[in-house]
C-alpha positions in Angstrom: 4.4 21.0 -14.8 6.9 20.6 -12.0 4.1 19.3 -9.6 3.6 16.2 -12.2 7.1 16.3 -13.5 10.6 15.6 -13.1 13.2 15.5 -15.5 13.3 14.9 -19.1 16.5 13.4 -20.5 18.0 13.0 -23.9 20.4 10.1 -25.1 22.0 9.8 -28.5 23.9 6.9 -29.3 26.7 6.5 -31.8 26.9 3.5 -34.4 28.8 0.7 -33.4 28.7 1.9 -29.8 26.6 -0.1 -26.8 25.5 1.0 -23.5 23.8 -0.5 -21.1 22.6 -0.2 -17.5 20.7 -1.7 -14.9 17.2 0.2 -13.8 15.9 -0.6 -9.9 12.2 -0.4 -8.7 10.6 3.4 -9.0 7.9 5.6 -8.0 8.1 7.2 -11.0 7.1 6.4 -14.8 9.0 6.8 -17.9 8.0 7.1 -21.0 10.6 7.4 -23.9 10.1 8.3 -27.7 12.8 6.3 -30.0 13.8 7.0 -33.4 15.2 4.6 -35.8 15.0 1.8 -33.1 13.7 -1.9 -32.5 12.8 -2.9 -28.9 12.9 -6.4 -27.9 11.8 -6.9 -24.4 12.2 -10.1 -22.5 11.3 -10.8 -18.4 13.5 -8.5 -17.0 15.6 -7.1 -20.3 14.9 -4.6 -22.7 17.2 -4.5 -26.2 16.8 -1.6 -28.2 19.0 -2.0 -31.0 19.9 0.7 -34.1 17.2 0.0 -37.2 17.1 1.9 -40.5 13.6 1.2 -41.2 11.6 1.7 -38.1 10.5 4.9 -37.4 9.0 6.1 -34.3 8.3 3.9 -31.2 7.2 5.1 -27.7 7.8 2.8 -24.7 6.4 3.1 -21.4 7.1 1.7 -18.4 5.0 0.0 -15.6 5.5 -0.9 -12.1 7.8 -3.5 -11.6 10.0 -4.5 -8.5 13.1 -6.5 -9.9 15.8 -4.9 -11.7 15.4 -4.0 -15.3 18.8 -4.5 -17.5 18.4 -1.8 -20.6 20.8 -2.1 -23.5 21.2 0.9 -26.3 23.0 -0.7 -29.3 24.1 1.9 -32.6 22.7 5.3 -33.6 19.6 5.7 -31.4 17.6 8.5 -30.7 15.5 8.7 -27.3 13.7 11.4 -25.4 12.3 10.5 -21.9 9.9 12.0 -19.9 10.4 11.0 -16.1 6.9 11.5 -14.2 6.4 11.8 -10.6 3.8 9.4 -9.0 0.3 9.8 -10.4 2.0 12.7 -12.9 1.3 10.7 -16.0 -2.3 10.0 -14.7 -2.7 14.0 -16.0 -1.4 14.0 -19.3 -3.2 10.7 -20.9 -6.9 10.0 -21.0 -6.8 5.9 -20.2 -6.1 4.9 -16.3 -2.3 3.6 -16.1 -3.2 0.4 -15.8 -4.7 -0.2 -18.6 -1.9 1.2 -21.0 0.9 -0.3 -19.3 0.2 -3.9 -17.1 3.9 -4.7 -17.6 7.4 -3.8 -16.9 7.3 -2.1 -20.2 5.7 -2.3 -23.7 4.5 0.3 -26.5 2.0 3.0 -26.5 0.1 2.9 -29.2 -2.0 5.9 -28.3 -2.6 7.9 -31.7 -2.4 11.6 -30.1 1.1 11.1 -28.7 2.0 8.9 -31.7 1.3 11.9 -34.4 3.0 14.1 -31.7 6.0 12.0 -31.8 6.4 11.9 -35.5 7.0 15.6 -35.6 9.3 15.5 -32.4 12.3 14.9 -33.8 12.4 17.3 -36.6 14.1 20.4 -36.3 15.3 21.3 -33.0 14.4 22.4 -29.8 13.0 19.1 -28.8 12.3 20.4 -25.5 10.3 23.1 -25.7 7.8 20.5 -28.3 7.8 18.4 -25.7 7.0 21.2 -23.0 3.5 22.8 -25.7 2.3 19.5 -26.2 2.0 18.0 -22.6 0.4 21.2 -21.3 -2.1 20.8 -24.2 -2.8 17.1 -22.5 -2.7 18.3 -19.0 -6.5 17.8 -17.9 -7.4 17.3 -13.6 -9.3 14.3 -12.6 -11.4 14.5 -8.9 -10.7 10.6 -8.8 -7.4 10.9 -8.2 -8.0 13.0 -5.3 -8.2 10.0 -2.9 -5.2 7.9 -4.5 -2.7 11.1 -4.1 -3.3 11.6 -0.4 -2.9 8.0 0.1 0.0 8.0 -1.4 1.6 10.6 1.3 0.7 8.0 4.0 2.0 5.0 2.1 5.8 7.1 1.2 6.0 7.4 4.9 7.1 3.5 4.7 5.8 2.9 7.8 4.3 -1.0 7.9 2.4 -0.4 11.5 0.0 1.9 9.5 -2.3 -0.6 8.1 -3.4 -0.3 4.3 -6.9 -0.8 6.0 -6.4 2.3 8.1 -4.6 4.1 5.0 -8.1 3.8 3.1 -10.3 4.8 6.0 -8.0 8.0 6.4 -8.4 9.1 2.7 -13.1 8.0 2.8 -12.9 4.6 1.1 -13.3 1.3 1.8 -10.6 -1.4 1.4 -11.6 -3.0 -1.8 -12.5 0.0 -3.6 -9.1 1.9 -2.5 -7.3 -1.5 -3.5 -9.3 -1.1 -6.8 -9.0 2.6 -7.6 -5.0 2.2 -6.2 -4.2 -0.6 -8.6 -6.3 1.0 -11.5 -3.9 4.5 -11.4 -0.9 3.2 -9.7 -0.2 0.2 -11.9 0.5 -1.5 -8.8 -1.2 -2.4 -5.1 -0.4 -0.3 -2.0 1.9 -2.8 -0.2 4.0 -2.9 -3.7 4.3 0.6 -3.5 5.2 1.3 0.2 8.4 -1.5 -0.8 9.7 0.3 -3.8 9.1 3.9 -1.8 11.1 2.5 1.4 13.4 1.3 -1.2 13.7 4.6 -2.4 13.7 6.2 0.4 17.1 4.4 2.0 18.8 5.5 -1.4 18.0 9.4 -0.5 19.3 8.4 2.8 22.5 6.8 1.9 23.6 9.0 -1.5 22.2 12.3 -0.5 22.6 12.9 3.3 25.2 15.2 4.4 26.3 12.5 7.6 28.0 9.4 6.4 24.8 7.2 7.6 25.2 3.0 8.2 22.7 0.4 7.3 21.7 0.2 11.0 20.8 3.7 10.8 18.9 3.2 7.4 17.2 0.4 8.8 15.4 2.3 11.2 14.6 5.1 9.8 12.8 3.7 6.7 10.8 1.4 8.6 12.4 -1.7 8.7 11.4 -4.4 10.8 15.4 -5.1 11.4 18.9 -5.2 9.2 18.3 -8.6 7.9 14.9 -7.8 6.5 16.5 -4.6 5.1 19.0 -6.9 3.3 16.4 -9.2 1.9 14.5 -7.0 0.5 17.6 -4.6 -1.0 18.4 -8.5 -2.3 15.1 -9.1 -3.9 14.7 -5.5 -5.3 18.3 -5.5 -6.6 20.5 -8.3 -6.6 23.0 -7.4 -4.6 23.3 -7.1 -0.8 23.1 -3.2 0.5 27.1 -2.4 0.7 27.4 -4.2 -2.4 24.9 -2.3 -4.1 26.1 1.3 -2.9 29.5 0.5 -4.5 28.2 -0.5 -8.1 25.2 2.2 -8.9 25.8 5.2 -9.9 23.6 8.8 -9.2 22.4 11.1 -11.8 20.5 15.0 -11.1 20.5 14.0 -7.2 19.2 10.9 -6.5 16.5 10.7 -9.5 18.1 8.5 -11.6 20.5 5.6 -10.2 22.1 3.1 -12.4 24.8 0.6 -12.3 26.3 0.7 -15.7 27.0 -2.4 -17.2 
């Protein structure tokens, strides 16, 4: 599973306790199971707040390219799968975009709901988690196509058309735009900015030389340093120097917050 995979993470919250942190643009999907919570979500908030008589709730996340802020309030339990791109696409039978057209909302789906009620009894929460996603995992031949474009568009590189990118992997432009949007939860040229986004993170927090934004600029594809700033603006409300100063890294570069 660690092909489709890449973390899972457990958070347990205390009563009378808050946390919350800010989420930036992402390749990859979560999906979270919550016990004894209720999620309010708003344009680019989500409240998920200690409840005594809601049971289970799953949330999953789409595509977005703002930051999210994520408040915990009380005694909540959550366990979060992390996908990699396209690694949800093999555990659920409905295409992505159809379970999840917005920043985030519930899945309903009544497989993983009956799973979910059991998941929190007992321990080892891990190893349920681990049987019952490789008793979902199923290949689909459509998403052959999507996945290969997908090396092409992490590349970042805007001189390689999305018109080209299609050609390279035997579709036409309308149908890869189709099929992309249909898995992805998002067009190509939305991707290629969170995935050049991502990128320059790697290339800031986890390289072993002490790289400037010059540097980053460059190598990520950026036309120049002032388009580099704009879009580290739109995607995260801060400027880039800014923004390395407030966020914090967790397992690598994976996860990256700025706690609130």
């Amino acid at each position: 599973m660690k092909k489709h995979i890449e973390c899972f993470y457990i958070y347990e919250g205390k009563s009378n306790t808050r946390y919350a942190y800010v989420a930036f643009p992402h390749y990859n999907t979560g999906l979270s199971f919550f016990k004894g919570a209720t999620i309010k979500r708003n344009q680019t908030r989500i409240e998920i707040t200690e409840s005594t008589t809601n049971g289970l709730q799953i949330e999953i996340l789409g595509k977005y390219t703002y930051p999210l802020l994520i408040q915990l309030d009380g005694l909540i339990r959550e366990i979060s799968i992390v996908f990699k791109p396209m690694g949800i696409n093999r555990f659920i039978q409905d295409n992505y975009q159809s379970i999840a057209p917005n920043f985030t909302q519930e899945f309903t789906n009544s497989v993983w709901r009956h799973f979910g009620e059991d998941l929190f009894t007992g321990e080892d929460d891990l190893s349920k988690l681990e049987s019952f996603l490789l008793s979902q995992f199923s290949e689909n031949q459509d998403l052959i196509a999507i996945e290969e474009s997908l090396k092409l568009l992490e590349k970042g590189n805007e001189q390689t058309t999305i018109d080209t990118i299609a050609a390279k992997v035997g579709l036409n432009l309308k149908t890869f735009q189709r099929h992309f949007n249909k898995h992805m939860g998002c067009s190509p040229i939305e991707y290629r900015r969170i995935c050049r986004f991502r990128n320059s993170l790697t290339s800031k927090l986890n390289s072993s030389e002490l790289k400037n934004l010059t540097d980053i600029t460059y190598e990520e594809g950026y036309y120049d340093q002032s388009y580099f700033i704009k879009e580290f603006r739109k995607l995260t409300n801060h400027n880039p120097k800014d923004f390395f100063k407030a966020t914090s890294k967790v397992d690598g570069d994976k996860i990256v917050w700025e706690l609130k």
